[in-house]
Tab-separated table of C-alpha atoms in Angstrom:
chain	number	residue	atom	x	y	z
A	1	ALA	CA	6.093	0.829	-26.214
A	2	GLN	CA	3.327	0.780	-23.653
A	3	THR	CA	1.216	3.869	-23.117
A	4	ILE	CA	-1.465	4.745	-20.617
A	5	HIS	CA	-4.110	7.283	-21.443
A	6	GLN	CA	-6.726	8.796	-19.151
A	7	TRP	CA	-9.764	10.828	-20.114
A	8	PRO	CA	-10.890	13.453	-19.571
A	9	VAL	CA	-7.904	15.505	-18.489
A	10	ALA	CA	-10.109	17.565	-16.185
A	11	GLU	CA	-13.748	17.813	-15.246
A	12	ILE	CA	-15.889	20.309	-13.389
A	13	LYS	CA	-19.141	18.698	-12.299
A	14	ALA	CA	-22.108	19.524	-10.117
A	15	VAL	CA	-22.934	17.672	-6.913
A	16	GLY	CA	-25.392	14.918	-7.676
A	17	SER	CA	-24.383	14.567	-11.325
A	18	PRO	CA	-22.997	11.331	-12.809
A	19	LEU	CA	-19.345	10.735	-13.608
A	20	SER	CA	-17.389	8.450	-15.853
A	21	LEU	CA	-13.595	8.453	-16.044
A	22	GLY	CA	-11.678	6.248	-18.418
A	23	CYS	CA	-8.272	4.673	-18.717
A	24	THR	CA	-6.709	2.680	-21.536
A	25	ILE	CA	-3.405	0.860	-21.659
A	26	LYS	CA	-1.805	0.061	-24.959
A	27	GLY	CA	1.109	-2.243	-25.572
A	28	LYS	CA	0.636	-4.604	-22.636
A	29	SER	CA	-1.390	-7.774	-22.493
A	30	SER	CA	-3.427	-8.618	-19.387
A	31	PRO	CA	-2.031	-5.970	-17.067
A	32	ASN	CA	-3.156	-5.492	-13.488
A	33	LEU	CA	-5.090	-2.234	-13.349
A	34	TYR	CA	-5.651	0.177	-10.481
A	35	TRP	CA	-7.597	3.302	-9.677
A	36	TYR	CA	-6.269	5.768	-7.135
A	37	TRP	CA	-7.626	8.956	-5.649
A	38	GLN	CA	-5.486	11.797	-4.369
A	39	ALA	CA	-7.058	14.631	-2.415
A	40	THR	CA	-5.505	18.020	-3.106
A	41	GLY	CA	-2.135	18.038	-1.374
A	42	GLY	CA	-2.859	14.604	0.040
A	43	THR	CA	-1.718	11.045	-0.131
A	44	LEU	CA	-2.878	8.361	-2.497
A	45	GLN	CA	-5.736	6.066	-1.721
A	46	GLN	CA	-6.114	2.910	-3.767
A	47	LEU	CA	-9.771	2.566	-4.794
A	48	PHE	CA	-10.007	-0.490	-7.045
A	49	TYR	CA	-7.840	-3.085	-8.669
A	50	SER	CA	-8.441	-5.544	-11.464
A	51	ILE	CA	-6.394	-8.566	-12.381
A	52	THR	CA	-8.460	-9.662	-15.347
A	53	VAL	CA	-11.277	-8.574	-17.640
A	54	GLY	CA	-14.654	-8.436	-15.949
A	55	GLN	CA	-13.243	-8.721	-12.429
A	56	VAL	CA	-12.834	-5.691	-10.220
A	57	GLU	CA	-12.108	-5.626	-6.501
A	58	SER	CA	-13.051	-2.686	-4.333
A	59	VAL	CA	-10.488	-1.539	-1.816
A	60	VAL	CA	-12.227	1.478	-0.336
A	61	GLN	CA	-15.889	2.420	-0.480
A	62	LEU	CA	-16.244	5.994	-1.663
A	63	ASN	CA	-19.594	5.698	-3.466
A	64	LEU	CA	-17.708	4.910	-6.643
A	65	SER	CA	-17.704	1.863	-8.872
A	66	ALA	CA	-15.295	0.504	-11.433
A	67	SER	CA	-15.484	-1.841	-14.379
A	68	ARG	CA	-13.072	-3.480	-16.769
A	69	PRO	CA	-14.999	-4.113	-19.967
A	70	LYS	CA	-11.894	-4.892	-22.032
A	71	ASP	CA	-8.397	-6.092	-21.255
A	72	ASP	CA	-6.980	-2.645	-21.888
A	73	GLN	CA	-9.760	-0.494	-20.454
A	74	PHE	CA	-10.684	0.526	-16.912
A	75	ILE	CA	-13.660	2.737	-16.100
A	76	LEU	CA	-14.434	4.607	-12.867
A	77	SER	CA	-17.930	5.907	-12.367
A	78	THR	CA	-20.659	7.054	-10.041
A	79	GLU	CA	-24.270	8.024	-10.530
A	80	LYS	CA	-24.187	10.825	-7.961
A	81	LEU	CA	-21.142	12.912	-7.242
A	82	LEU	CA	-20.391	14.227	-3.769
A	83	LEU	CA	-18.259	17.244	-2.887
A	84	SER	CA	-15.787	14.829	-1.308
A	85	HIS	CA	-15.138	13.245	-4.703
A	86	SER	CA	-13.064	16.215	-5.772
A	87	GLY	CA	-9.411	15.388	-6.330
A	88	PHE	CA	-6.942	13.809	-8.686
A	89	TYR	CA	-7.789	10.389	-10.093
A	90	LEU	CA	-4.962	8.215	-11.270
A	91	CYS	CA	-5.054	4.999	-13.207
A	92	ALA	CA	-2.065	2.677	-13.046
A	93	TRP	CA	-0.962	-0.676	-14.412
A	94	SER	CA	1.514	-3.342	-13.435
A	95	LEU	CA	2.535	-6.837	-14.446
A	96	GLY	CA	3.185	-9.856	-12.280
A	97	ASP	CA	2.190	-9.910	-8.608
A	98	TRP	CA	-0.566	-7.368	-8.313
A	99	GLY	CA	0.676	-6.011	-4.999
A	100	GLY	CA	4.391	-6.469	-5.461
A	101	ALA	CA	5.413	-4.873	-8.687
A	102	GLU	CA	6.296	-1.476	-10.013
A	103	GLN	CA	3.224	0.450	-11.056
A	104	TYR	CA	3.047	2.804	-14.022
A	105	PHE	CA	0.723	5.733	-13.582
A	106	GLY	CA	-1.332	7.576	-16.134
A	107	PRO	CA	-1.387	11.377	-16.404
A	108	GLY	CA	-4.485	11.604	-14.193
A	109	THR	CA	-7.857	13.365	-14.270
A	110	ARG	CA	-8.520	16.399	-12.105
A	111	LEU	CA	-12.079	16.438	-10.838
A	112	THR	CA	-13.726	19.442	-9.235
A	113	VAL	CA	-17.166	18.934	-7.767
A	114	LEU	CA	-19.132	22.110	-7.061
B	1	GLY	CA	-4.304	-2.818	8.382
B	2	GLU	CA	-0.999	-1.395	7.273
B	3	LYS	CA	-0.052	2.156	8.152
B	4	VAL	CA	2.849	3.909	6.475
B	5	GLU	CA	4.268	7.034	8.040
B	6	GLN	CA	6.586	9.427	6.323
B	7	HIS	CA	8.470	11.359	8.940
B	8	GLU	CA	9.447	14.451	7.001
B	9	SER	CA	6.635	16.421	5.418
B	10	THR	CA	9.153	18.884	3.953
B	11	LEU	CA	12.877	18.577	3.382
B	12	SER	CA	15.052	21.386	2.089
B	13	VAL	CA	18.643	20.819	0.970
B	14	ARG	CA	21.313	22.655	-0.991
B	15	GLU	CA	22.159	21.453	-4.460
B	16	GLY	CA	24.889	18.849	-4.229
B	17	ASP	CA	24.010	17.810	-0.682
B	18	SER	CA	22.412	14.510	0.251
B	19	ALA	CA	18.771	14.051	1.202
B	20	VAL	CA	17.245	11.301	3.306
B	21	ILE	CA	13.544	10.528	3.561
B	22	ASN	CA	12.421	8.132	6.262
B	23	CYS	CA	9.367	5.917	6.437
B	24	THR	CA	8.005	3.408	8.903
B	25	TYR	CA	5.371	0.738	8.461
B	26	THR	CA	3.337	-1.407	10.832
B	27	ASP	CA	2.520	-4.676	9.077
B	28	THR	CA	5.311	-7.238	9.354
B	29	ALA	CA	3.776	-9.059	6.384
B	30	SER	CA	4.613	-6.186	4.036
B	31	SER	CA	7.290	-7.351	1.659
B	32	TYR	CA	7.487	-4.792	-1.128
B	33	PHE	CA	8.510	-1.178	-0.633
B	34	PRO	CA	8.417	1.139	-3.660
B	35	TRP	CA	9.132	4.850	-3.882
B	36	TYR	CA	7.393	7.229	-6.266
B	37	LYS	CA	8.075	10.791	-7.289
B	38	GLN	CA	5.433	13.385	-8.098
B	39	GLU	CA	6.464	16.659	-9.700
B	40	ALA	CA	4.216	19.657	-9.236
B	41	GLY	CA	0.881	19.201	-10.960
B	42	LYS	CA	1.857	15.892	-12.486
B	43	SER	CA	1.303	12.204	-12.023
B	44	LEU	CA	3.499	9.757	-10.161
B	45	HIS	CA	6.391	7.870	-11.551
B	46	PHE	CA	8.366	5.027	-10.100
B	47	VAL	CA	11.751	5.820	-8.595
B	48	ILE	CA	13.126	2.729	-6.912
B	49	ASP	CA	11.919	-0.213	-4.855
B	50	ILE	CA	13.198	-2.800	-2.417
B	51	ARG	CA	11.906	-6.209	-1.405
B	52	SER	CA	12.090	-7.731	2.024
B	53	ASN	CA	14.695	-10.307	1.024
B	54	VAL	CA	17.380	-7.600	0.848
B	55	ASP	CA	18.281	-4.677	3.086
B	56	ARG	CA	19.884	-2.351	0.560
B	57	LYS	CA	19.409	-1.433	-3.059
B	58	GLN	CA	21.193	1.214	-5.099
B	59	SER	CA	20.413	2.773	-8.444
B	60	GLN	CA	22.747	5.565	-9.514
B	61	ARG	CA	22.276	8.411	-6.992
B	62	LEU	CA	19.464	6.633	-5.149
B	63	THR	CA	19.803	4.104	-2.338
B	64	VAL	CA	17.021	2.451	-0.393
B	65	LEU	CA	17.688	0.904	2.999
B	66	LEU	CA	15.316	-1.500	4.713
B	67	ASP	CA	15.404	-2.395	8.398
B	68	LYS	CA	12.802	-5.099	8.859
B	69	LYS	CA	13.383	-5.374	12.562
B	70	ALA	CA	12.573	-1.715	13.114
B	71	LYS	CA	9.984	-1.719	10.309
B	72	ARG	CA	11.732	1.226	8.798
B	73	PHE	CA	12.955	2.095	5.307
B	74	SER	CA	14.572	5.146	3.825
B	75	LEU	CA	15.442	6.787	0.528
B	76	HIS	CA	18.869	8.369	0.203
B	77	ILE	CA	19.566	10.765	-2.646
B	78	THR	CA	23.164	11.855	-3.146
B	79	ALA	CA	24.460	14.865	-5.102
B	80	THR	CA	20.991	16.388	-5.252
B	81	GLN	CA	20.003	18.447	-8.278
B	82	PRO	CA	17.191	20.996	-8.728
B	83	GLU	CA	15.294	18.477	-10.845
B	84	ASP	CA	15.099	16.201	-7.789
B	85	SER	CA	12.646	18.697	-6.300
B	86	ALA	CA	9.293	16.937	-6.024
B	87	ILE	CA	7.042	15.097	-3.597
B	88	TYR	CA	8.344	11.632	-2.802
B	89	PHE	CA	5.950	8.940	-1.639
B	90	CYS	CA	7.014	5.787	0.099
B	91	ALA	CA	4.743	2.773	0.108
B	92	ALA	CA	4.487	-0.664	1.659
B	93	SER	CA	2.672	-3.591	0.152
B	94	ASN	CA	1.568	-7.072	1.013
B	95	ASN	CA	-0.757	-7.407	-1.958
B	96	ARG	CA	-2.596	-4.218	-1.061
B	97	ILE	CA	-0.399	-1.122	-1.286
B	98	PHE	CA	-0.393	1.684	1.278
B	99	PHE	CA	1.245	5.041	0.663
B	100	GLY	CA	2.781	7.504	3.058
B	101	ASP	CA	1.633	11.125	3.026
B	102	GLY	CA	4.560	12.304	0.932
B	103	THR	CA	7.682	14.384	1.541
B	104	GLN	CA	8.165	17.638	-0.336
B	105	LEU	CA	11.841	17.773	-1.271
B	106	VAL	CA	13.169	21.191	-2.199
B	107	VAL	CA	16.650	21.394	-3.680
B	108	LYS	CA	17.947	24.943	-3.552
B	109	PRO	CA	20.565	26.055	-6.080
């Protein structure tokens, strides 16, 4: 069975500090991968997607970057956090057409920037 | 770009009643319309979807209707149960996916 794991579960970070969030998918080969951001009580904003290892497309510029170093791993990072980065970060995967298939979401990482 | 609007920010129904959540979209090229459910404090999980080649899809107590002419789609939940209480997000996609703002469904016993 496929599983999706995100780490850490939650983070409290200072403005200006670096950040690295991770996501791994087990049990699926060559999935499409996505990062989303959800402001508290807000809608979802797709940040990045990746169709294959080493290739990441940016959807929205939020002073964040993403990388896919392995087929089953997706990393979201920034060197300098802003207050506006606070929220709920969700990783998701899908198979087939990257924009036209059911997506499976991870448990998410709650980020608080102070 | 695409804009998805969810008309009801909150919807309250009695257990056993039906609930309907309505969404509209702007991009006629959108061809995939999924719905996701988010329980309090948790992540999203897929509920049901519909593609533009059909106008109706049913899965147990859930039905999705799509009106391409009006650029409108809706989620119908029959015989609601307390465990249906959650935020429901509609979305529209033509490669890139756009989500509505969510509808908080409250099912009262």
